[in-house]
PDB file of C-alpha atoms in Angstrom:
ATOM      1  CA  UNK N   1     -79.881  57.449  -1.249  1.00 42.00           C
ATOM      2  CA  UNK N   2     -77.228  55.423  -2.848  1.00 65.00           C
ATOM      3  CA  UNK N   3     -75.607  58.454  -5.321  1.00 83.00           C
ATOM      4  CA  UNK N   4     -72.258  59.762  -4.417  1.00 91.00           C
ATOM      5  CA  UNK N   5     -70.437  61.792  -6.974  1.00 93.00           C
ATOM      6  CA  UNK N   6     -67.149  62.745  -7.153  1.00 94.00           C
ATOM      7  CA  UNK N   7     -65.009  64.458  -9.887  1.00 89.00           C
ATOM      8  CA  UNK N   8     -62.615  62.533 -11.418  1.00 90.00           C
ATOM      9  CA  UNK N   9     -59.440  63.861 -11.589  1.00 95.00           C
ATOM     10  CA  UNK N  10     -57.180  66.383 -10.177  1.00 96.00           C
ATOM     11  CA  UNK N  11     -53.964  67.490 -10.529  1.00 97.00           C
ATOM     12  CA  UNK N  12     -51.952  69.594  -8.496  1.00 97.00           C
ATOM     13  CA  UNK N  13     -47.863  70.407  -7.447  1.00 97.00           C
ATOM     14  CA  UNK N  14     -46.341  69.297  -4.746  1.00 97.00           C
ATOM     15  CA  UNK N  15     -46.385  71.717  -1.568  1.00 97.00           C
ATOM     16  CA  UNK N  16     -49.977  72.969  -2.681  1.00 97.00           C
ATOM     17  CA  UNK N  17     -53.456  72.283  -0.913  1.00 97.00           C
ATOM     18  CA  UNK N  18     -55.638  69.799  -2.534  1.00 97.00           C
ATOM     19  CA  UNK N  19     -59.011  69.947  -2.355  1.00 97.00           C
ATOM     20  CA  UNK N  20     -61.422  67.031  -3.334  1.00 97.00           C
ATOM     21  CA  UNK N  21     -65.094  67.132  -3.416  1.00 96.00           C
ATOM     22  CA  UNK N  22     -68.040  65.119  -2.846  1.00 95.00           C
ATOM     23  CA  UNK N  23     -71.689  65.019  -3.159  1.00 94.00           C
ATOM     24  CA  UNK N  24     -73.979  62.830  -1.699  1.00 91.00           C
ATOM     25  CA  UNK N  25     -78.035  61.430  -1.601  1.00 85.00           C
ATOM     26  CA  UNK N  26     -78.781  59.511   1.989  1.00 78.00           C
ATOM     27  CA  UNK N  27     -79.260  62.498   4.453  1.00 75.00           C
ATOM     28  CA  UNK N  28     -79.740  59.772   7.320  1.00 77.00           C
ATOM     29  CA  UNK N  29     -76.588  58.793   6.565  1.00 74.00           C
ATOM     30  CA  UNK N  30     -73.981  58.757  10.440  1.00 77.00           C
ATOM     31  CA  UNK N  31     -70.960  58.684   9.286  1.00 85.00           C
ATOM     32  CA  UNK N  32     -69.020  60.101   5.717  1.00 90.00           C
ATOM     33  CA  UNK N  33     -65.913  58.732   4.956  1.00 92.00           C
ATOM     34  CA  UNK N  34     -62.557  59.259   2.541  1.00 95.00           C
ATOM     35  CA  UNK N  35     -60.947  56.569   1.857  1.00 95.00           C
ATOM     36  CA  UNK N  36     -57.560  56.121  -0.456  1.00 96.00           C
ATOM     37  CA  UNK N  37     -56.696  53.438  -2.703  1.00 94.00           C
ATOM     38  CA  UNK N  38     -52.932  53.171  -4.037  1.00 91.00           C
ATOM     39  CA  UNK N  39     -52.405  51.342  -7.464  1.00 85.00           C
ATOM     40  CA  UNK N  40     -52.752  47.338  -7.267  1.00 79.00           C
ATOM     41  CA  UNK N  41     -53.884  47.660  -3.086  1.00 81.00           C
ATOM     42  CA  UNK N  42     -56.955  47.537  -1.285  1.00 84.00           C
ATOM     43  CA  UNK N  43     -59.094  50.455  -0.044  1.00 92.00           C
ATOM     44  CA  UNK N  44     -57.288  52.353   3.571  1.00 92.00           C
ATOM     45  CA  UNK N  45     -59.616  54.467   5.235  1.00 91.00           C
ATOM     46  CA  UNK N  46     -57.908  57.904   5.782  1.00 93.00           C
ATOM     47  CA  UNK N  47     -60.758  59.524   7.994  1.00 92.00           C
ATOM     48  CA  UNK N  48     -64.026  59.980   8.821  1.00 90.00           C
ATOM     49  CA  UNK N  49     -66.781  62.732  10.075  1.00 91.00           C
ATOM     50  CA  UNK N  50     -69.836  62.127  12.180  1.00 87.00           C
ATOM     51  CA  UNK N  51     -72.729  63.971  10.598  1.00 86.00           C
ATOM     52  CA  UNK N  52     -73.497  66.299  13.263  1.00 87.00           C
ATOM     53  CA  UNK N  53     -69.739  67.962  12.918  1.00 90.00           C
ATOM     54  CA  UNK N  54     -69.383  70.715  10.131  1.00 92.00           C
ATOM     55  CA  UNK N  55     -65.243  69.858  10.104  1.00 95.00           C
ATOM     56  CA  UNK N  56     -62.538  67.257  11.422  1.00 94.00           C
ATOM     57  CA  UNK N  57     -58.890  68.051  11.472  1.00 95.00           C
ATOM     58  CA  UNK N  58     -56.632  65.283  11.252  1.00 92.00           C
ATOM     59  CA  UNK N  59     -52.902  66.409  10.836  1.00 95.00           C
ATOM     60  CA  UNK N  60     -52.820  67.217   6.815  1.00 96.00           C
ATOM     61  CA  UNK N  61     -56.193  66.469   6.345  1.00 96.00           C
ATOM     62  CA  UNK N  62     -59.357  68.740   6.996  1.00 97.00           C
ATOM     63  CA  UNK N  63     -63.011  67.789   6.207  1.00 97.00           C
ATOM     64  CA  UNK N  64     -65.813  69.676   5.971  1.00 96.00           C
ATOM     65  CA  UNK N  65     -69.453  68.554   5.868  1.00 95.00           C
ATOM     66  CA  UNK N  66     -72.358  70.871   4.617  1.00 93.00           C
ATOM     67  CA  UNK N  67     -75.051  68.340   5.332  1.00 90.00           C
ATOM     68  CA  UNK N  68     -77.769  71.177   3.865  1.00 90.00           C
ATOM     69  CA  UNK N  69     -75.869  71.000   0.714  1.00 92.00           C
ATOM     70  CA  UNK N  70     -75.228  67.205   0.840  1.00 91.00           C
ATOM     71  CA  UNK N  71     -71.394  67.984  -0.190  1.00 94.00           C
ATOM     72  CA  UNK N  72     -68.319  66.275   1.679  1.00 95.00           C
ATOM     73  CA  UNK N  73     -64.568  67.714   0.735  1.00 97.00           C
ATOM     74  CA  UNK N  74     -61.166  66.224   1.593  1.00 97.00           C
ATOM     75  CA  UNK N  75     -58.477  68.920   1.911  1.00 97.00           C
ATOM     76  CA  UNK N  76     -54.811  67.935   2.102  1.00 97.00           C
ATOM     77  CA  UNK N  77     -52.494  70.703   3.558  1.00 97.00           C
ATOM     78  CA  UNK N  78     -48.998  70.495   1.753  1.00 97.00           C
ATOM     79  CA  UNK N  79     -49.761  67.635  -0.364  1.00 97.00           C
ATOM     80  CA  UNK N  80     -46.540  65.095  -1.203  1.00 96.00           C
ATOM     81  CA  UNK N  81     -46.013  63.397  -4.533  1.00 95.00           C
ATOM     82  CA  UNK N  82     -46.763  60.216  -1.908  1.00 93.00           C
ATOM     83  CA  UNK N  83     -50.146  61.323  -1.846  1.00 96.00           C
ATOM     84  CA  UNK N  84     -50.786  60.469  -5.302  1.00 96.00           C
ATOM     85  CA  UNK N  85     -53.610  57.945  -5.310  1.00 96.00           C
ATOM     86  CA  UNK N  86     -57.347  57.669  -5.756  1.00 96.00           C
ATOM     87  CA  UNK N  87     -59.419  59.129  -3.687  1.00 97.00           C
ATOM     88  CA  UNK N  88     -63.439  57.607  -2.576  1.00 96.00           C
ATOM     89  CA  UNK N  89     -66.070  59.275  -0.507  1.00 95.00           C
ATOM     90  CA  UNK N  90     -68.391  56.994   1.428  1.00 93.00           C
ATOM     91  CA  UNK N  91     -71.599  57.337   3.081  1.00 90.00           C
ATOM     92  CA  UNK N  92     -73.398  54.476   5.426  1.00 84.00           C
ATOM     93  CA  UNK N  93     -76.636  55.118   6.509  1.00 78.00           C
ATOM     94  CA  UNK N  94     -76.456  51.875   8.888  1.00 74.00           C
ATOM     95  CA  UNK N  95     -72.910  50.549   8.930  1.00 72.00           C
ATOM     96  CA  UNK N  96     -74.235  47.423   7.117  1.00 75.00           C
ATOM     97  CA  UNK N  97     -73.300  48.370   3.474  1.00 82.00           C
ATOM     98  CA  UNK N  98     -71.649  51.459   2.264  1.00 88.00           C
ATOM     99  CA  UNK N  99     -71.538  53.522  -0.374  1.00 90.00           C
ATOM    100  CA  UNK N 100     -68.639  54.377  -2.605  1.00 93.00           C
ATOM    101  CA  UNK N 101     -68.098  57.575  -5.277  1.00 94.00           C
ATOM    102  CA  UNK N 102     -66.607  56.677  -8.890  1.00 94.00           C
ATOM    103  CA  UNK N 103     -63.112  58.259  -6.859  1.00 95.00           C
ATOM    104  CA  UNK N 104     -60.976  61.129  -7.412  1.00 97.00           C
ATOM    105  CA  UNK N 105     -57.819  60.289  -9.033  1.00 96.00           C
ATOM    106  CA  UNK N 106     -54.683  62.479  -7.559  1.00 97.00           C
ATOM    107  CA  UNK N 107     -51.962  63.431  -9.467  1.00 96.00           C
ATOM    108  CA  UNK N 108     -49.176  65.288  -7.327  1.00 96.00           C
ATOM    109  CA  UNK N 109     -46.567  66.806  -9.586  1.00 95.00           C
ATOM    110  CA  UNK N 110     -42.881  67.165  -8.504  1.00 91.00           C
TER     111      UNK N 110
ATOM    112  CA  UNK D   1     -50.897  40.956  12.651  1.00 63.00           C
ATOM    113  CA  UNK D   2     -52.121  39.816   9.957  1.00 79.00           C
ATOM    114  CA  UNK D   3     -54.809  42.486   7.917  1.00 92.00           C
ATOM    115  CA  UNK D   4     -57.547  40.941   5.755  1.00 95.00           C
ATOM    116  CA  UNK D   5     -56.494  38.090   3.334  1.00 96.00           C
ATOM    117  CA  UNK D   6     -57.985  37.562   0.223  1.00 97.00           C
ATOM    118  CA  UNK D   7     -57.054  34.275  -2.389  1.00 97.00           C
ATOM    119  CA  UNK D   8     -56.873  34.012  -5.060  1.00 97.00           C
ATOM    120  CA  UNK D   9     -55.236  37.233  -5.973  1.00 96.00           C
ATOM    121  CA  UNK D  10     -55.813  36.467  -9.790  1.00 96.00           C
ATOM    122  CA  UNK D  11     -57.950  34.211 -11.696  1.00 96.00           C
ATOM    123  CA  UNK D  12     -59.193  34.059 -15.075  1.00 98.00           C
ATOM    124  CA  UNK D  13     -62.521  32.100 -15.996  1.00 97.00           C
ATOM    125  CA  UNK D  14     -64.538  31.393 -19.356  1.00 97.00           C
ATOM    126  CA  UNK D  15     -68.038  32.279 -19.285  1.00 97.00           C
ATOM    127  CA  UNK D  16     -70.542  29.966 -17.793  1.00 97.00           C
ATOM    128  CA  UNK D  17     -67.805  28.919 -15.191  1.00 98.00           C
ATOM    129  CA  UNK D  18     -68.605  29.483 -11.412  1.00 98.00           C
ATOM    130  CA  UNK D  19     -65.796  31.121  -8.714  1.00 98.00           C
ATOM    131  CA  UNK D  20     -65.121  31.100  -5.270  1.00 98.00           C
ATOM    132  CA  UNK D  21     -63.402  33.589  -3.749  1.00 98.00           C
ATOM    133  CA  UNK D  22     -61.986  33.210  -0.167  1.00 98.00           C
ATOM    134  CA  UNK D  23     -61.251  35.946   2.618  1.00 98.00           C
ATOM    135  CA  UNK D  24     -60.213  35.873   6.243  1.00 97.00           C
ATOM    136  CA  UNK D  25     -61.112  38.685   8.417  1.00 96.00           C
ATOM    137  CA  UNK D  26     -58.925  40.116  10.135  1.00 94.00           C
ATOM    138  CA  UNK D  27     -58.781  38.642  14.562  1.00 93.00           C
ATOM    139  CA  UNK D  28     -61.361  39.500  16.274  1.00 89.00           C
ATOM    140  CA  UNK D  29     -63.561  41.010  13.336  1.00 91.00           C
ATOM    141  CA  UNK D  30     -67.355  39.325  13.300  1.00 90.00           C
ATOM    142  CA  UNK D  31     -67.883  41.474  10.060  1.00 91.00           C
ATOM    143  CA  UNK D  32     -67.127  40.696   6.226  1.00 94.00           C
ATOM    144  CA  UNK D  33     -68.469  42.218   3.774  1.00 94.00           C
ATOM    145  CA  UNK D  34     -67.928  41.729   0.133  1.00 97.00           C
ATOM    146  CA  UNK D  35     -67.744  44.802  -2.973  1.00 96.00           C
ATOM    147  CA  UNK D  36     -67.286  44.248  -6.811  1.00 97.00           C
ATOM    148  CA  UNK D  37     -64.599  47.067  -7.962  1.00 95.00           C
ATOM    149  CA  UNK D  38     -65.155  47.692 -12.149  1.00 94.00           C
ATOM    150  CA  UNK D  39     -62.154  49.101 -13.410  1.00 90.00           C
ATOM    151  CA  UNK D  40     -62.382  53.046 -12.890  1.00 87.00           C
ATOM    152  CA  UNK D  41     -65.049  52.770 -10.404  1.00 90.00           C
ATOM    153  CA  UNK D  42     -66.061  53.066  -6.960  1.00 92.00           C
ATOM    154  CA  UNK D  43     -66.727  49.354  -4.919  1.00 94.00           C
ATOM    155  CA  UNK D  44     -70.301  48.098  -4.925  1.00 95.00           C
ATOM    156  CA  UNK D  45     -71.646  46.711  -2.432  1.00 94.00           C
ATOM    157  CA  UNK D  46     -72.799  42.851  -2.621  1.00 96.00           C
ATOM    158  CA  UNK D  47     -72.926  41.094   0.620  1.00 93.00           C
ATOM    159  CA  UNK D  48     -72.514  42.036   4.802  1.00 92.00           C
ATOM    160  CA  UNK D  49     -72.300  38.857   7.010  1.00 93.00           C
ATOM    161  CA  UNK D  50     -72.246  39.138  10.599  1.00 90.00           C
ATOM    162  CA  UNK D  51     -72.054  36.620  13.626  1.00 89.00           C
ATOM    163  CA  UNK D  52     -72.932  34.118   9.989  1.00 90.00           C
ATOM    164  CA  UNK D  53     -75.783  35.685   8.785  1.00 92.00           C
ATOM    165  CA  UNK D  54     -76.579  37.932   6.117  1.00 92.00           C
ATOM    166  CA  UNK D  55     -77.366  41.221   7.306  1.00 88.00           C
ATOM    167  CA  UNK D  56     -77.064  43.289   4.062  1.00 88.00           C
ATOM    168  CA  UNK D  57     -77.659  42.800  -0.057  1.00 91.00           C
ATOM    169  CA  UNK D  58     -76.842  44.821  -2.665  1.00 91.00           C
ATOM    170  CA  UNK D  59     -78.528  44.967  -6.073  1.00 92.00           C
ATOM    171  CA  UNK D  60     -76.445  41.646  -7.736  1.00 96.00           C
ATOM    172  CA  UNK D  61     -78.147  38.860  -9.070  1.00 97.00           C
ATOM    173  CA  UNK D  62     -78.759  35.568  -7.423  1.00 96.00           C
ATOM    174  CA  UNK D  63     -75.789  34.190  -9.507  1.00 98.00           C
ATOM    175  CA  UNK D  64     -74.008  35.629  -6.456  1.00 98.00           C
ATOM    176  CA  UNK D  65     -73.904  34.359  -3.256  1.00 97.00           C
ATOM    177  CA  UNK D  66     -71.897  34.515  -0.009  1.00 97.00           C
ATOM    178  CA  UNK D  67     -71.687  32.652   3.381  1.00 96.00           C
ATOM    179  CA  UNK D  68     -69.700  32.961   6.436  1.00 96.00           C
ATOM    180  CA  UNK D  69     -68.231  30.382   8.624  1.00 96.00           C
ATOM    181  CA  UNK D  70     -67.867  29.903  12.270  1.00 95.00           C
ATOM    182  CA  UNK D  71     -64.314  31.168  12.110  1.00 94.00           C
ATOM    183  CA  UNK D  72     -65.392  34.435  11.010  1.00 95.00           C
ATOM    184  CA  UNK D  73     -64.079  33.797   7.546  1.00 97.00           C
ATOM    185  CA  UNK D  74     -66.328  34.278   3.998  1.00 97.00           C
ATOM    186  CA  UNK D  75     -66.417  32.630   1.220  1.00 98.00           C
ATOM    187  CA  UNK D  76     -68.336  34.578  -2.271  1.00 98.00           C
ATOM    188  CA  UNK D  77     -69.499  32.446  -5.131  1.00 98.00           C
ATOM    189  CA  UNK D  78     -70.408  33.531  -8.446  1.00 98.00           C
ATOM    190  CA  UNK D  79     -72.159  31.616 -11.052  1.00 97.00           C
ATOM    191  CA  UNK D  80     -72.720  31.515 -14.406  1.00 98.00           C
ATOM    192  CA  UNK D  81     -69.950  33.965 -15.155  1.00 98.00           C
ATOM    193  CA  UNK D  82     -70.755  36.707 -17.462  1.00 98.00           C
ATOM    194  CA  UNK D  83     -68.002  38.879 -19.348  1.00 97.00           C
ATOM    195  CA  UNK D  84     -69.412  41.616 -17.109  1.00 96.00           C
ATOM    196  CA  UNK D  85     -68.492  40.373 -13.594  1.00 98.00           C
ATOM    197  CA  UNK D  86     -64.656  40.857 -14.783  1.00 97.00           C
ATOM    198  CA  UNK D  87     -63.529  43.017 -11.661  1.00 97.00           C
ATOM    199  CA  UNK D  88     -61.518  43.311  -8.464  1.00 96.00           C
ATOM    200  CA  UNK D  89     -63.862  41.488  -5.853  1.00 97.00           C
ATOM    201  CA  UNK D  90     -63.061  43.339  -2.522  1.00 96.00           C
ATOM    202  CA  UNK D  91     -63.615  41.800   0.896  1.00 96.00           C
ATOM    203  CA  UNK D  92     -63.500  44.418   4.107  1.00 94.00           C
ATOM    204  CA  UNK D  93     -63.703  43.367   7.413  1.00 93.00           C
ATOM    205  CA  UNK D  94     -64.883  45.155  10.814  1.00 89.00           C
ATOM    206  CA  UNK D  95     -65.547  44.976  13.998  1.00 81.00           C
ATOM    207  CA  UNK D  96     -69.474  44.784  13.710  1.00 65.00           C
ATOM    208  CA  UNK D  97     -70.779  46.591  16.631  1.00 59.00           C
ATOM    209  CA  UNK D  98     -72.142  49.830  16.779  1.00 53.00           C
ATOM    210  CA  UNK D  99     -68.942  52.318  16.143  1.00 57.00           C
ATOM    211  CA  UNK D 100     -67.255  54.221  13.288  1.00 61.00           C
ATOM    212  CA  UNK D 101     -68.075  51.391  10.947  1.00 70.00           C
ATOM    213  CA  UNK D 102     -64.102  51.512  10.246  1.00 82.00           C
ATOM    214  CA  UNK D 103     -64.392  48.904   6.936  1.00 88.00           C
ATOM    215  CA  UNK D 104     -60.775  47.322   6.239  1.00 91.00           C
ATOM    216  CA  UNK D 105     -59.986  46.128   3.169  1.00 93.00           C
ATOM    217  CA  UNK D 106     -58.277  43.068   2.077  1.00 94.00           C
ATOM    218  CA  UNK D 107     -56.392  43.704  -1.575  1.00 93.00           C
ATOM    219  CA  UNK D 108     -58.784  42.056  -3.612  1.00 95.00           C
ATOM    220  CA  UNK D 109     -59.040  39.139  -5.992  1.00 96.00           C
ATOM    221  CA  UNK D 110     -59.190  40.129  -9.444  1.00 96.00           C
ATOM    222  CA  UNK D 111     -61.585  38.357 -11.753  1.00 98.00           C
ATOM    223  CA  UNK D 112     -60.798  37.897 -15.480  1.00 97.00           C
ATOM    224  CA  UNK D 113     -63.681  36.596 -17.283  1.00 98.00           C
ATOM    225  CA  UNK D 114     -62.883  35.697 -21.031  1.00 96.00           C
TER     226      UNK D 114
END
């Protein structure tokens, strides 16, 4: 259960809703994660789901869990040119190594 | 208060050389763990170290190795350096326990192998 796939790039204009997607293997997996990574930084977590929710709001950010489907997605409400970054979904079956997607690069457009 | 710190921020080796990178958890975290970031990439996991001992491996080679000191602090080595370990080396800290798993993440040292 180490796969997590992402799609690699989207684009979108500033005041729209970005949506970024996620698929992933481990189904014993407790916890599903986004993190964002801005050029030249480290990796900030932005938020996180239990597996026994189907969605967490968090201000701008909404995600929803289909654990049937094994698919994750990251929606950002009114997204800023700010948000621009790169985007990973993680999964940790037993907090003692996680796994990262290839990340979702996020171009915001003025 | 001070996040995770990683040194060196840059380095660039030959192959065959060995590297040590250094991090320092941030207070109160008995967690490091260590990731390789390729360039356009997710991390992959290497090492976990809690309380000093190794509680997690990833699929790397014995050329890498890891240990943690009583301070809480990590050190990774890597020898024998190959073109291919070129990469950000990331180190996150937590708090170890049972809870969210919250990983945070120092800014990396990035490798150069030539």
């Amino acid at each position: 259960g180490e796969d997590v796939e992402q799609s690699l790039f989207l684009s979108v204009r500033e005041g729209d809703s970005s949506v970024i997607n996620c698929t992933y293997t481990d189904s014993s997996s407790t916890y599903l994660y986004w993190y964002k990574q801005e050029p030249g930084a480290g990796l900030q977590l932005l938020t996180y789901i239990f597996s026994n929710m189907d969605m967490k709001q968090d201000q701008r950010l909404t995600v929803l869990l289909n654990k049937k489907d094994k698919h994750l997605s990251l929606r950002i409400a009114d997204t800023q040119t700010g948000d621009s970054a790169i985007y990973f979904c993680a999964e940790s079956p037993n907090f003692n190594k996680f796994y990262f997607g290839s990340g979702t690069k996020l171009n915001v457009k003025p | 208060d001070a996040g995770v710190t990683q040194s060196p921020t840059h380095l660039i080796k030959t192959r065959g050389q060995q590297v040590t990178l250094r991090c320092s958890p941030i207070s109160g975290h008995k967690s490091v763990s260590w990731y390789q970031q390729v360039l356009g990439q997710g991390p992959q996991f290497i090492f976990q170290y809690y309380e000093k001992e190794e509680r997690g491996r990833g699929n790397f080679p014995d050329r890498f190795s890891a240990r943690q000191f009583p301070n809480y602090s990590s050190e990774l080595n890597v020898n024998a350096l190959l073109l291919g370990d070129s990469a950000l080396y990331l180190c996150a800290s937590s708090e170890g326990h049972p809870n969210t798993g919250e990983l945070f993440f120092g800014e990396g040292s990035r490798l150069t192998v030539l």
